[in-house]
Short mmCIF file of C-alpha atoms in Angstrom, two decimals:
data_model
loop_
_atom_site.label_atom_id
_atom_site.label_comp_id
_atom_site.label_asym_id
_atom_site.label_seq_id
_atom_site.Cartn_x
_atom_site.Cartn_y
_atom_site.Cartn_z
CA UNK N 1 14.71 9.11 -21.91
CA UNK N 2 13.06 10.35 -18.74
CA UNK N 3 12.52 7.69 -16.12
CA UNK N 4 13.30 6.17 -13.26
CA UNK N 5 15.81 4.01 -13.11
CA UNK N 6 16.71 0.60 -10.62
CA UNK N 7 19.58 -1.43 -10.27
CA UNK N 8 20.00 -4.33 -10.00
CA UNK N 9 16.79 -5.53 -11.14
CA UNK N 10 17.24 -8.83 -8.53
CA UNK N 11 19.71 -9.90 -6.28
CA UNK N 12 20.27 -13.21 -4.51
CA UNK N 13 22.53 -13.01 -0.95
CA UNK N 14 23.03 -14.76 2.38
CA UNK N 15 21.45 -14.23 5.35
CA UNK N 16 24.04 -11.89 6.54
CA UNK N 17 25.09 -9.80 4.20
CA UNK N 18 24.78 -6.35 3.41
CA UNK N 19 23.21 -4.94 -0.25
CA UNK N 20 23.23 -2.08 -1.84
CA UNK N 21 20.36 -0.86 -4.08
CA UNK N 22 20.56 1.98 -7.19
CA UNK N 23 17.95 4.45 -8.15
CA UNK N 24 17.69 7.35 -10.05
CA UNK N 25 15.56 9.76 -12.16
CA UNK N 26 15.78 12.04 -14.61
CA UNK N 27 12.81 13.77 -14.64
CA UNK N 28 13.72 16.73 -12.60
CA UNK N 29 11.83 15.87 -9.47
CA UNK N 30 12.57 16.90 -6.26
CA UNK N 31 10.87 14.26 -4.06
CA UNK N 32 12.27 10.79 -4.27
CA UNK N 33 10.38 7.05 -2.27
CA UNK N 34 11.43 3.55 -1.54
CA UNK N 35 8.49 0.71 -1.30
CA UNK N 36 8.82 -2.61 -0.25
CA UNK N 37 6.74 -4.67 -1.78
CA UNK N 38 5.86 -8.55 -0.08
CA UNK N 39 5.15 -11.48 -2.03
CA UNK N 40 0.98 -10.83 -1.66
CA UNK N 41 1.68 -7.14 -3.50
CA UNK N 42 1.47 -5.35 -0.06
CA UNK N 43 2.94 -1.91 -0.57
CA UNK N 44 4.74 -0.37 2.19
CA UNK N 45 6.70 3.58 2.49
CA UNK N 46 9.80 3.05 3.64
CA UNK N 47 11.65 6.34 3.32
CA UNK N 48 11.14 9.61 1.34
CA UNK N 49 13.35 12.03 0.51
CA UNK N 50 12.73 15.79 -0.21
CA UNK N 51 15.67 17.49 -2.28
CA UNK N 52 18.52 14.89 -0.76
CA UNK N 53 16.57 15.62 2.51
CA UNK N 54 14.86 12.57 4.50
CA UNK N 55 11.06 13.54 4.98
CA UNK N 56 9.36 10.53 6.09
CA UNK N 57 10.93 7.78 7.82
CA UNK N 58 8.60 4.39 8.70
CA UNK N 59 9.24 1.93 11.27
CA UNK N 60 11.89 0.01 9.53
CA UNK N 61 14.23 -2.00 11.27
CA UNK N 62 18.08 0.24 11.73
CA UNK N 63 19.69 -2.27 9.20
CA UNK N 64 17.70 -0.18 6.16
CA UNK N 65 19.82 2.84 5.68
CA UNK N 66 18.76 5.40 2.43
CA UNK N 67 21.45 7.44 1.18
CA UNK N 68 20.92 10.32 -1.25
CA UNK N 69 23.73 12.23 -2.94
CA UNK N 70 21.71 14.30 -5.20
CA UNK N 71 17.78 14.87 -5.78
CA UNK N 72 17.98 12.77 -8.59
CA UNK N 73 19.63 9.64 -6.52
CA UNK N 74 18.26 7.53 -3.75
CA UNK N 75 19.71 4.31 -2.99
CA UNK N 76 18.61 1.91 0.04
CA UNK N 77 21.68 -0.36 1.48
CA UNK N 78 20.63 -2.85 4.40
CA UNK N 79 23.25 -4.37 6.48
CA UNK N 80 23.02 -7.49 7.48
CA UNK N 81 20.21 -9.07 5.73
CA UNK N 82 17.37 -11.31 6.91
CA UNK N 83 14.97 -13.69 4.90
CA UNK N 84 12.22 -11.44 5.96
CA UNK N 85 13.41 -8.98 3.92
CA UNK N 86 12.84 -10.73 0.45
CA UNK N 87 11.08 -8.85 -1.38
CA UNK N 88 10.59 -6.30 -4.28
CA UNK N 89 11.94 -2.85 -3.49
CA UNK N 90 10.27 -0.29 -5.85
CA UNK N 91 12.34 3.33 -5.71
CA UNK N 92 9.39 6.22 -7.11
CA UNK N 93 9.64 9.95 -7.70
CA UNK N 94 7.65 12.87 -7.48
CA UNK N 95 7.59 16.46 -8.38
CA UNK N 96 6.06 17.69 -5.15
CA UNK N 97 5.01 15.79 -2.20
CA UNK N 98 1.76 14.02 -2.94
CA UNK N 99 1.63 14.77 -6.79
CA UNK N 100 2.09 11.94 -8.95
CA UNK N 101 4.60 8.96 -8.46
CA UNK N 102 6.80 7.58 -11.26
CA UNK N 103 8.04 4.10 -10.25
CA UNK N 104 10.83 2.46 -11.37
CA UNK N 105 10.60 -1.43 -12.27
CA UNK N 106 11.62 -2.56 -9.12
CA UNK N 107 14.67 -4.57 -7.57
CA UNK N 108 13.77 -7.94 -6.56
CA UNK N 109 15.74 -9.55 -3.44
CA UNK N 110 15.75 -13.01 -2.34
CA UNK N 111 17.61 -13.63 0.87
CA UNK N 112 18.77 -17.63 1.12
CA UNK M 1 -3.68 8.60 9.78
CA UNK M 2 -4.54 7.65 6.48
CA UNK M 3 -5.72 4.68 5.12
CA UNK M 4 -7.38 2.62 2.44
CA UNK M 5 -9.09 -0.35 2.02
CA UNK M 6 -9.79 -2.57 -1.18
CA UNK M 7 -11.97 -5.13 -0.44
CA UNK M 8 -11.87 -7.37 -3.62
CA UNK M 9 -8.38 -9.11 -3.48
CA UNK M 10 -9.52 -10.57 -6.99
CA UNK M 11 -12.07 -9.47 -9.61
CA UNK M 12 -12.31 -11.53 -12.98
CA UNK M 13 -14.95 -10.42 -15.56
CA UNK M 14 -14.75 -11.29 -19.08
CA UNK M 15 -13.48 -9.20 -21.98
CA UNK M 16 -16.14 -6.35 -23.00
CA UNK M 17 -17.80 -6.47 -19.57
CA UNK M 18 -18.08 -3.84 -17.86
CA UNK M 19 -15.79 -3.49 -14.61
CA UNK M 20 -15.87 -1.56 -10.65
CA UNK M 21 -12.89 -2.25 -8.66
CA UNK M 22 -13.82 -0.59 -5.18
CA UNK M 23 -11.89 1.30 -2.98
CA UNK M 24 -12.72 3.20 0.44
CA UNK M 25 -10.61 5.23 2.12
CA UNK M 26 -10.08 7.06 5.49
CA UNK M 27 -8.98 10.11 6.19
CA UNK M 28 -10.14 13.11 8.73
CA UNK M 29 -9.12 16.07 5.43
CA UNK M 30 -9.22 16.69 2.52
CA UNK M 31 -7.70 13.20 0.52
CA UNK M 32 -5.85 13.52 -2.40
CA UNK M 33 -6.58 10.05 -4.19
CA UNK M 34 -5.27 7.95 -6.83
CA UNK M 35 -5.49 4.83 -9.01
CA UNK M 36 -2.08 3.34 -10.32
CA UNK M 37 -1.66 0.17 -12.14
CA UNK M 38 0.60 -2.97 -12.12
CA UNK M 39 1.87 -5.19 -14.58
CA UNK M 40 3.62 -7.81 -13.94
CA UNK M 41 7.73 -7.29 -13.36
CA UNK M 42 7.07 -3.42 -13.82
CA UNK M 43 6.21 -0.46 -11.67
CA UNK M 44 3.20 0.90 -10.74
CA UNK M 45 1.74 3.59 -13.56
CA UNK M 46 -0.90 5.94 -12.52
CA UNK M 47 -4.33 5.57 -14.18
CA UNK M 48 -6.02 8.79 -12.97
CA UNK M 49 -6.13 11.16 -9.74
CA UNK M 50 -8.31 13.22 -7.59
CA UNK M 51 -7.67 16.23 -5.95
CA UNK M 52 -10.64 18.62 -6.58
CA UNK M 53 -13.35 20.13 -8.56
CA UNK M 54 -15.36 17.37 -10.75
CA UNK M 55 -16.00 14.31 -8.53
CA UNK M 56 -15.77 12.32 -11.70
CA UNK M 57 -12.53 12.14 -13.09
CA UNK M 58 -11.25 10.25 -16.20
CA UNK M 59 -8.24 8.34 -16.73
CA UNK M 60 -5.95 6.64 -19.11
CA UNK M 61 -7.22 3.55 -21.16
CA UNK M 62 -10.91 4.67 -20.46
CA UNK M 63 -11.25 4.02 -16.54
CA UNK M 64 -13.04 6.43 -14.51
CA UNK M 65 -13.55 7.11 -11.12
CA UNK M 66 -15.76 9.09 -8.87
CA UNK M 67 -14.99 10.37 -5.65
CA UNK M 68 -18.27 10.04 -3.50
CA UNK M 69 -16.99 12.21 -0.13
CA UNK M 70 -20.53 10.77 1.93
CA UNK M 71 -19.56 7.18 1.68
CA UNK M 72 -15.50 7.66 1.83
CA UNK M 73 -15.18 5.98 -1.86
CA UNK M 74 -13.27 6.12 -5.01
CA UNK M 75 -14.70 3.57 -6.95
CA UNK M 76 -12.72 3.12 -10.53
CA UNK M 77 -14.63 1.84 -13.39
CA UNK M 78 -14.27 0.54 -17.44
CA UNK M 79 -17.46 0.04 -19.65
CA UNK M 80 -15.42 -2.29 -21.37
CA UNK M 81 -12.51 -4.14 -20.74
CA UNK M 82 -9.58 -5.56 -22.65
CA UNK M 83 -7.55 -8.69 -21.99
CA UNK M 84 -4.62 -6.56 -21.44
CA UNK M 85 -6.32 -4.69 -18.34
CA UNK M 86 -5.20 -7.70 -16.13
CA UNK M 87 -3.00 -7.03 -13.72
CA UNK M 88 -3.06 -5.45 -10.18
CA UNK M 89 -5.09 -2.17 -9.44
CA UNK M 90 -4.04 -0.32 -6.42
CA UNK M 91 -5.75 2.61 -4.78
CA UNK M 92 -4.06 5.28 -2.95
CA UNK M 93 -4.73 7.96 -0.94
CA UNK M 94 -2.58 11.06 0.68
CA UNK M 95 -3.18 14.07 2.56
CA UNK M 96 -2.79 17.78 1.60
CA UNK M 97 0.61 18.66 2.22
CA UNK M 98 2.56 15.96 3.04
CA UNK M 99 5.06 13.21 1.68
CA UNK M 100 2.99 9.96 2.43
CA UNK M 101 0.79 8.58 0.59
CA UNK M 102 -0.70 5.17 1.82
CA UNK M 103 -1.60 2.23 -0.67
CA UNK M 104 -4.40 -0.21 -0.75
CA UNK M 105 -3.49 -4.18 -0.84
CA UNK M 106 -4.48 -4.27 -4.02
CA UNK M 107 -7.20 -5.97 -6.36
CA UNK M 108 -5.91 -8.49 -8.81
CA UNK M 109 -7.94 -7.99 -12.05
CA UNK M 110 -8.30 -11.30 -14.65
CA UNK M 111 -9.81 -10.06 -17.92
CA UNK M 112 -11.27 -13.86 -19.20
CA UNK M 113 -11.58 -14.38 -22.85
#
């Protein structure tokens, strides 16, 4: 099956921890996203990543850190969390730059 | 910088109506523009996209929409719509060339029986 692929799909922590979010894809693209998404659907780039290369990088506070070991994996880890950052986190790929997105399902974080 | 702007935060129209969900954009180029899809718990799907040629351009499920470059739009539209169309429609636009592409806040669509 060719996909994208998040894990978890939600998470519950402390204010104060640190999290580490999976995603990958398997269809062969070289162009890899994270979204946050807020409770009223807003959708926000976070990061992009062009063949394990960061491309775009948003104003996000320094405790959201992507890492990307291959093309096909992009995973989001944020130190120290706050309860602003409850939320869904939606990893997406695409073949080329602006072409078409593939999203994964999402990982949903509440922060207590 | 891009942007977009969906002015309808929620549409309901009943089943077999037809539908427009509008969408205007912004952008000083040429826009590459899209249309994805959300159901609830999943990711966003695309429903159709825009990058040249025929300013009408059709879709999965039926929807069209037409990019009118005078008034900055990309209207999407159904003749008929099915209970299962609810969910959230999101509009999208990006530039030539680069790795951003900037999402509307969405229009929450309620098909009514």
């Amino acid at each position: 099956e060719t996909a994208v692929f998040q894990t978890p799909n939600y998470h519950v922590t402390q204010v104060g921890n640190e999290v580490s979010f999976n995603c990958k894809q398997t269809l062969g693209h070289d162009t890899m996203y994270w979204y946050k998404q807020d409770s009223k659907k807003l959708l926000k780039i976070m990061f992009s990543y062009n063949n394990k290369q960061l491309i775009v990088n948003e104003t996000v506070p320094r405790r959201f850190s992507p890492q990307s070991s291959d093309k096909a994996h992009l995973n989001l880890r944020i130190k120290s969390v706050e309860p602003e950052d409850s939320a869904v986190y939606l990893c997406a790929s695409s073949s080329w730059g602006v072409d078409t997105q593939y999203f994964g399902p999402g990982t949903r974080l509440l922060v207590l | 910088a891009q942007s977009v702007t969906q002015p309808d935060a929620r549409v309901t129209v009943s089943e077999g109506a037809s539908l427009q969900l509008r969408c205007k954009y912004s952008y000083s180029g040429t826009p590459y523009l899209f249309w994805y899809v959300q159901y609830p718990r999943q990711g966003l799907q695309l429903l159709l996209k825009y990058y040249s040629g025929d300013p009408v351009v059709q879709g999965v499920n039926g929807f069209e929409a037409e990019f009118i470059k005078s008034n900055s739009s990309f209207h999407l539209r159904k003749a008929s719509v099915h209970w299962s169309d609810s969910a959230v429609y999101f509009c999208a636009v990006s530039g030539t060339g680069g790795y951003k592409v900037v999402f509307g806040s969405g229009t929450r669509l309620l098909v009514s029986p």
